[in-house]
PDB file of C-alpha atoms and ligand atoms in Angstrom:
ATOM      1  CA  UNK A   1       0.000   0.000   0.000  1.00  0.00           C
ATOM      2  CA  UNK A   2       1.159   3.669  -1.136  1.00  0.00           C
ATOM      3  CA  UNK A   3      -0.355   5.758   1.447  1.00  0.00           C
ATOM      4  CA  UNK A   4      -0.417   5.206   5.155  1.00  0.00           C
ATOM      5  CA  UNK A   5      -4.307   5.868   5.728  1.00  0.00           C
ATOM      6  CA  UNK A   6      -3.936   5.384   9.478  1.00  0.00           C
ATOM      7  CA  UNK A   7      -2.181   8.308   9.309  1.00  0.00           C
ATOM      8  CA  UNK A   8      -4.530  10.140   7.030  1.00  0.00           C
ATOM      9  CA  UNK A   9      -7.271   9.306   8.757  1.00  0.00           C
ATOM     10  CA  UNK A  10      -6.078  10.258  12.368  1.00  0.00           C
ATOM     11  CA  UNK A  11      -4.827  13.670  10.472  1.00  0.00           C
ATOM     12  CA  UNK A  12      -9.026  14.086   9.529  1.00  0.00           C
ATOM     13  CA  UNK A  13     -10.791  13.199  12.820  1.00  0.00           C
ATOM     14  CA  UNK A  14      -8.234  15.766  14.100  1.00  0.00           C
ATOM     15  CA  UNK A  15      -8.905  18.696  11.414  1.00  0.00           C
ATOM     16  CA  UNK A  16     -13.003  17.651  11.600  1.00  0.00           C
ATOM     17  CA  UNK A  17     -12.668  18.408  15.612  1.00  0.00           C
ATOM     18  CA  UNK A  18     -10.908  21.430  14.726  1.00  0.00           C
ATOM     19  CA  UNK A  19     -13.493  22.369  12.439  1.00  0.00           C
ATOM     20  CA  UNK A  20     -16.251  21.761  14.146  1.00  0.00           C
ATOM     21  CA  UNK A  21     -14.893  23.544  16.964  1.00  0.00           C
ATOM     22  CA  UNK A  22     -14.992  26.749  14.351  1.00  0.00           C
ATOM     23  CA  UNK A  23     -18.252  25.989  13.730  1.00  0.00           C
ATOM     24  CA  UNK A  24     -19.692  26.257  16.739  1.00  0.00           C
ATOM     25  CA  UNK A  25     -17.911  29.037  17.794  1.00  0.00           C
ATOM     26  CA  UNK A  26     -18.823  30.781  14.344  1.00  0.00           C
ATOM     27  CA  UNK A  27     -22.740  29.927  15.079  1.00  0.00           C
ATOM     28  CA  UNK A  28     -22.117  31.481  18.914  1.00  0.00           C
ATOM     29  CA  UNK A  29     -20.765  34.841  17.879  1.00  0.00           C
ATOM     30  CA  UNK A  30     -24.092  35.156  15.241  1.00  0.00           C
ATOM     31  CA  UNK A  31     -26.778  33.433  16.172  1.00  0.00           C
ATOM     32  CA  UNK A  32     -29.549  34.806  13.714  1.00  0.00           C
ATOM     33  CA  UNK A  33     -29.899  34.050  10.054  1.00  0.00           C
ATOM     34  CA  UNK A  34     -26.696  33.457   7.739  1.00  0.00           C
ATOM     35  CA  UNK A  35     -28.865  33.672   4.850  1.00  0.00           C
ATOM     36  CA  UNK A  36     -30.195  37.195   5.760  1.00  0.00           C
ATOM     37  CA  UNK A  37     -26.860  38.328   6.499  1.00  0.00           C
ATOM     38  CA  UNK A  38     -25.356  37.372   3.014  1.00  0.00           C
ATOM     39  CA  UNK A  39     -28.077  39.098   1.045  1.00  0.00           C
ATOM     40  CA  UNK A  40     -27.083  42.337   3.181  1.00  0.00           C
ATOM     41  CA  UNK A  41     -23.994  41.971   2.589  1.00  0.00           C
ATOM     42  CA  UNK A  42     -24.211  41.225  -1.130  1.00  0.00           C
ATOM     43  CA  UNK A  43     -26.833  44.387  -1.527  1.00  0.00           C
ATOM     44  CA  UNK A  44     -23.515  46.405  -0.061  1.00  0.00           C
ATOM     45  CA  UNK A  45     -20.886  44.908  -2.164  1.00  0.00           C
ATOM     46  CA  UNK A  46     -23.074  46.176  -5.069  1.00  0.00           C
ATOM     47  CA  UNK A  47     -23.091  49.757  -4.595  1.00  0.00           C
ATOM     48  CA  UNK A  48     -19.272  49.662  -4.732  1.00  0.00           C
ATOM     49  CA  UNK A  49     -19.216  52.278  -1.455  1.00  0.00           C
ATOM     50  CA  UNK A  50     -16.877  51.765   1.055  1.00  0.00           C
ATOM     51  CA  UNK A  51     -18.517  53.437   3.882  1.00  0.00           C
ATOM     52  CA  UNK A  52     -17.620  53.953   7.281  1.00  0.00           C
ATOM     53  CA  UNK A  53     -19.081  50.851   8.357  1.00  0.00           C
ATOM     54  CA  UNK A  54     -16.808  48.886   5.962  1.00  0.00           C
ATOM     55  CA  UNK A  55     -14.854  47.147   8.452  1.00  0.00           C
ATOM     56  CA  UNK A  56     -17.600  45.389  10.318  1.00  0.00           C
ATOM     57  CA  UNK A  57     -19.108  44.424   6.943  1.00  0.00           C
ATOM     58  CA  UNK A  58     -16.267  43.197   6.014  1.00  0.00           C
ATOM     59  CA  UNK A  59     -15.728  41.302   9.172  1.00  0.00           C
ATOM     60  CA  UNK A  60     -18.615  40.116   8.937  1.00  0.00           C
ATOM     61  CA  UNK A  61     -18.240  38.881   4.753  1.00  0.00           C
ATOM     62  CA  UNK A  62     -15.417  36.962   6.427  1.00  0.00           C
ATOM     63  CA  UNK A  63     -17.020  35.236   8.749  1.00  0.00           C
ATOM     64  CA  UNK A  64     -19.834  34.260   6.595  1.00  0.00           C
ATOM     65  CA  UNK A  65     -16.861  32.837   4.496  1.00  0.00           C
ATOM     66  CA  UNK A  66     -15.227  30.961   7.103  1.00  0.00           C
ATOM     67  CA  UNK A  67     -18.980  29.193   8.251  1.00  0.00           C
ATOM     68  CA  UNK A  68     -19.382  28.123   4.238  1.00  0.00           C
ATOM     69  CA  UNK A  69     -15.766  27.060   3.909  1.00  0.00           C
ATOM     70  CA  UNK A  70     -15.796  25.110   7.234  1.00  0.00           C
ATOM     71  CA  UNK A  71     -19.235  22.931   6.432  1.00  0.00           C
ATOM     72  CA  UNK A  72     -17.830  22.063   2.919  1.00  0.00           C
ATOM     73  CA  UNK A  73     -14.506  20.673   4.482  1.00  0.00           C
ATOM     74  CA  UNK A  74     -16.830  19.304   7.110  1.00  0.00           C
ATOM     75  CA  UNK A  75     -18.471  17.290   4.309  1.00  0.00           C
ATOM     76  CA  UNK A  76     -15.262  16.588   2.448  1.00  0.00           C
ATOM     77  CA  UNK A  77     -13.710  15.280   5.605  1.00  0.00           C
ATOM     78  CA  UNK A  78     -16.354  12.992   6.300  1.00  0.00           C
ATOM     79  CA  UNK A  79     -16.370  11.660   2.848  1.00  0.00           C
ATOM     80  CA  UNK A  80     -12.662  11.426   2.868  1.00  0.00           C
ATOM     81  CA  UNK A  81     -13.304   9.428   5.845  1.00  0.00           C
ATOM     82  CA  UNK A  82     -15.958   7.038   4.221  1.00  0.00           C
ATOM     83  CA  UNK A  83     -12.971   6.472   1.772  1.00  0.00           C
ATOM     84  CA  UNK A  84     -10.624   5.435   3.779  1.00  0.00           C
ATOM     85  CA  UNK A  85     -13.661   2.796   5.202  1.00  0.00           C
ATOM     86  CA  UNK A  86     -13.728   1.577   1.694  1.00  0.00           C
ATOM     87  CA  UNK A  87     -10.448   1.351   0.448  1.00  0.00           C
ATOM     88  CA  UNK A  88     -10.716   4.140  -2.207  1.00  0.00           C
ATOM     89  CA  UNK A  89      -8.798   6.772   0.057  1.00  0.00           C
ATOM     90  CA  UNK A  90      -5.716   8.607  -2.173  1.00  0.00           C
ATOM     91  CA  UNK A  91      -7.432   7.556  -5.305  1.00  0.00           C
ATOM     92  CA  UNK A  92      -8.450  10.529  -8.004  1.00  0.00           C
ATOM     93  CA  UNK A  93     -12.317  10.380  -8.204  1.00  0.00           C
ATOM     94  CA  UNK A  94     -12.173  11.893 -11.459  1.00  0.00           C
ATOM     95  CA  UNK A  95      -8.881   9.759 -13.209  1.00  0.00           C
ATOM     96  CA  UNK A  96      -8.306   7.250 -11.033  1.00  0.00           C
ATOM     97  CA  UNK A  97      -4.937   8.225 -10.649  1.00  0.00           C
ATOM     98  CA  UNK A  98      -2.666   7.708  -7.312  1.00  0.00           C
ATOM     99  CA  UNK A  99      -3.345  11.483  -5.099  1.00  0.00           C
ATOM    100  CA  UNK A 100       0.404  12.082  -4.182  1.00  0.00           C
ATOM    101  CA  UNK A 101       0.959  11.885  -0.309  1.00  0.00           C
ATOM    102  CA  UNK A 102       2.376  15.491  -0.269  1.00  0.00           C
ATOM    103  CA  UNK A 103      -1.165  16.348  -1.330  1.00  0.00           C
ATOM    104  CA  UNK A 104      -2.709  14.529   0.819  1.00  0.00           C
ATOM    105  CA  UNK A 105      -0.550  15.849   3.684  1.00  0.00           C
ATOM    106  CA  UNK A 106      -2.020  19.927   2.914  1.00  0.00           C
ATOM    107  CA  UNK A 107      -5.227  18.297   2.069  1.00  0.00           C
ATOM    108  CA  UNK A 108      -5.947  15.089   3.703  1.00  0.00           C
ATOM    109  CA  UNK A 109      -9.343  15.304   2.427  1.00  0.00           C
ATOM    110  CA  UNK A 110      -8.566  15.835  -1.107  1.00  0.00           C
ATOM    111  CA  UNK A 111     -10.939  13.779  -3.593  1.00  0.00           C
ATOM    112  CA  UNK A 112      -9.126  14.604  -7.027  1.00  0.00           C
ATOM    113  CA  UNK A 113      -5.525  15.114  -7.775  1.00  0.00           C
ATOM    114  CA  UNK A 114      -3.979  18.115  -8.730  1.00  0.00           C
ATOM    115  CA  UNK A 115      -4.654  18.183 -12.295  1.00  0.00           C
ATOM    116  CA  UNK A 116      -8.370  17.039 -11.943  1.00  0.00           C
ATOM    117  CA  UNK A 117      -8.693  19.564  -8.888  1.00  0.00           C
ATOM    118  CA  UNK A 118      -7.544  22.489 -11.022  1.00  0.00           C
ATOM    119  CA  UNK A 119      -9.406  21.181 -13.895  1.00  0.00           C
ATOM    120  CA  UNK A 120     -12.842  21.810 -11.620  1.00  0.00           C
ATOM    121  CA  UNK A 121     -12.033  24.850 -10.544  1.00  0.00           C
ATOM    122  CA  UNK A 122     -11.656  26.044 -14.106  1.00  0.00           C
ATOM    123  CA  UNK A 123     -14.760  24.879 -15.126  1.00  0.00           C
TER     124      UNK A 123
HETATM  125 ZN1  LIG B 201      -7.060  13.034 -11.489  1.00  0.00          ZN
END
């Protein structure tokens, strides 16, 4: 075997704490709607004004990020996880190719391999 998935998969449970862990305290600091808060935020962005109350906007942009980011590693995680459970962990999902360890080591979760993963973004 290529890749050491004990490893890998001991590197995920401890990034999908970490990210839950976010998460949470992501969901603490806003409680109220995410949805509501993009379309504000989106409505400012339009009108191209950077106001005085830029920053917090801004801040708050991020953070909105950061919650999307974290629930789509969240999901890759856990499907990088079901991998490993069935023996298709470090294998492209587009190509079928080997995912090179170093890869894997930044992105443990990582579904395609570099080519295919640029390749998506592209498109
Ligand atoms: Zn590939």
């Amino acid at each position: 075997m290529a890749i050491d998935t004990e490893h890998f998969r001991i590197e995920l449970l401890k990034e999908r704490e970490r990210v839950q862990a976010a998460l949470k305290n992501l969901r603490d600091e806003h409680p109220g709607s995410i949805e509501d808060e993009a379309e504000e935020i989106s409505g400012t962005l339009e009108t191209d004004h950077l106001g005085e109350n830029a920053s917090i906007t801004l801040g708050r942009e991020i953070d909105y990020t950061l919650t999307e980011n974290s629930e789509q590693v969240l999901s890759e995680i856990d499907q990088a996880l079901k991998r490993i459970e069935d023996g298709t962990y470090g294998t492209c999902g587009a190509c079928g190719k080997e995912i090179p360890a170093e890869r894997l080591e930044v992105y443990p979760w990582a579904s395609l391999c570099i080519d295919d993963a640029r390749r998506a973004e592209a498109s």
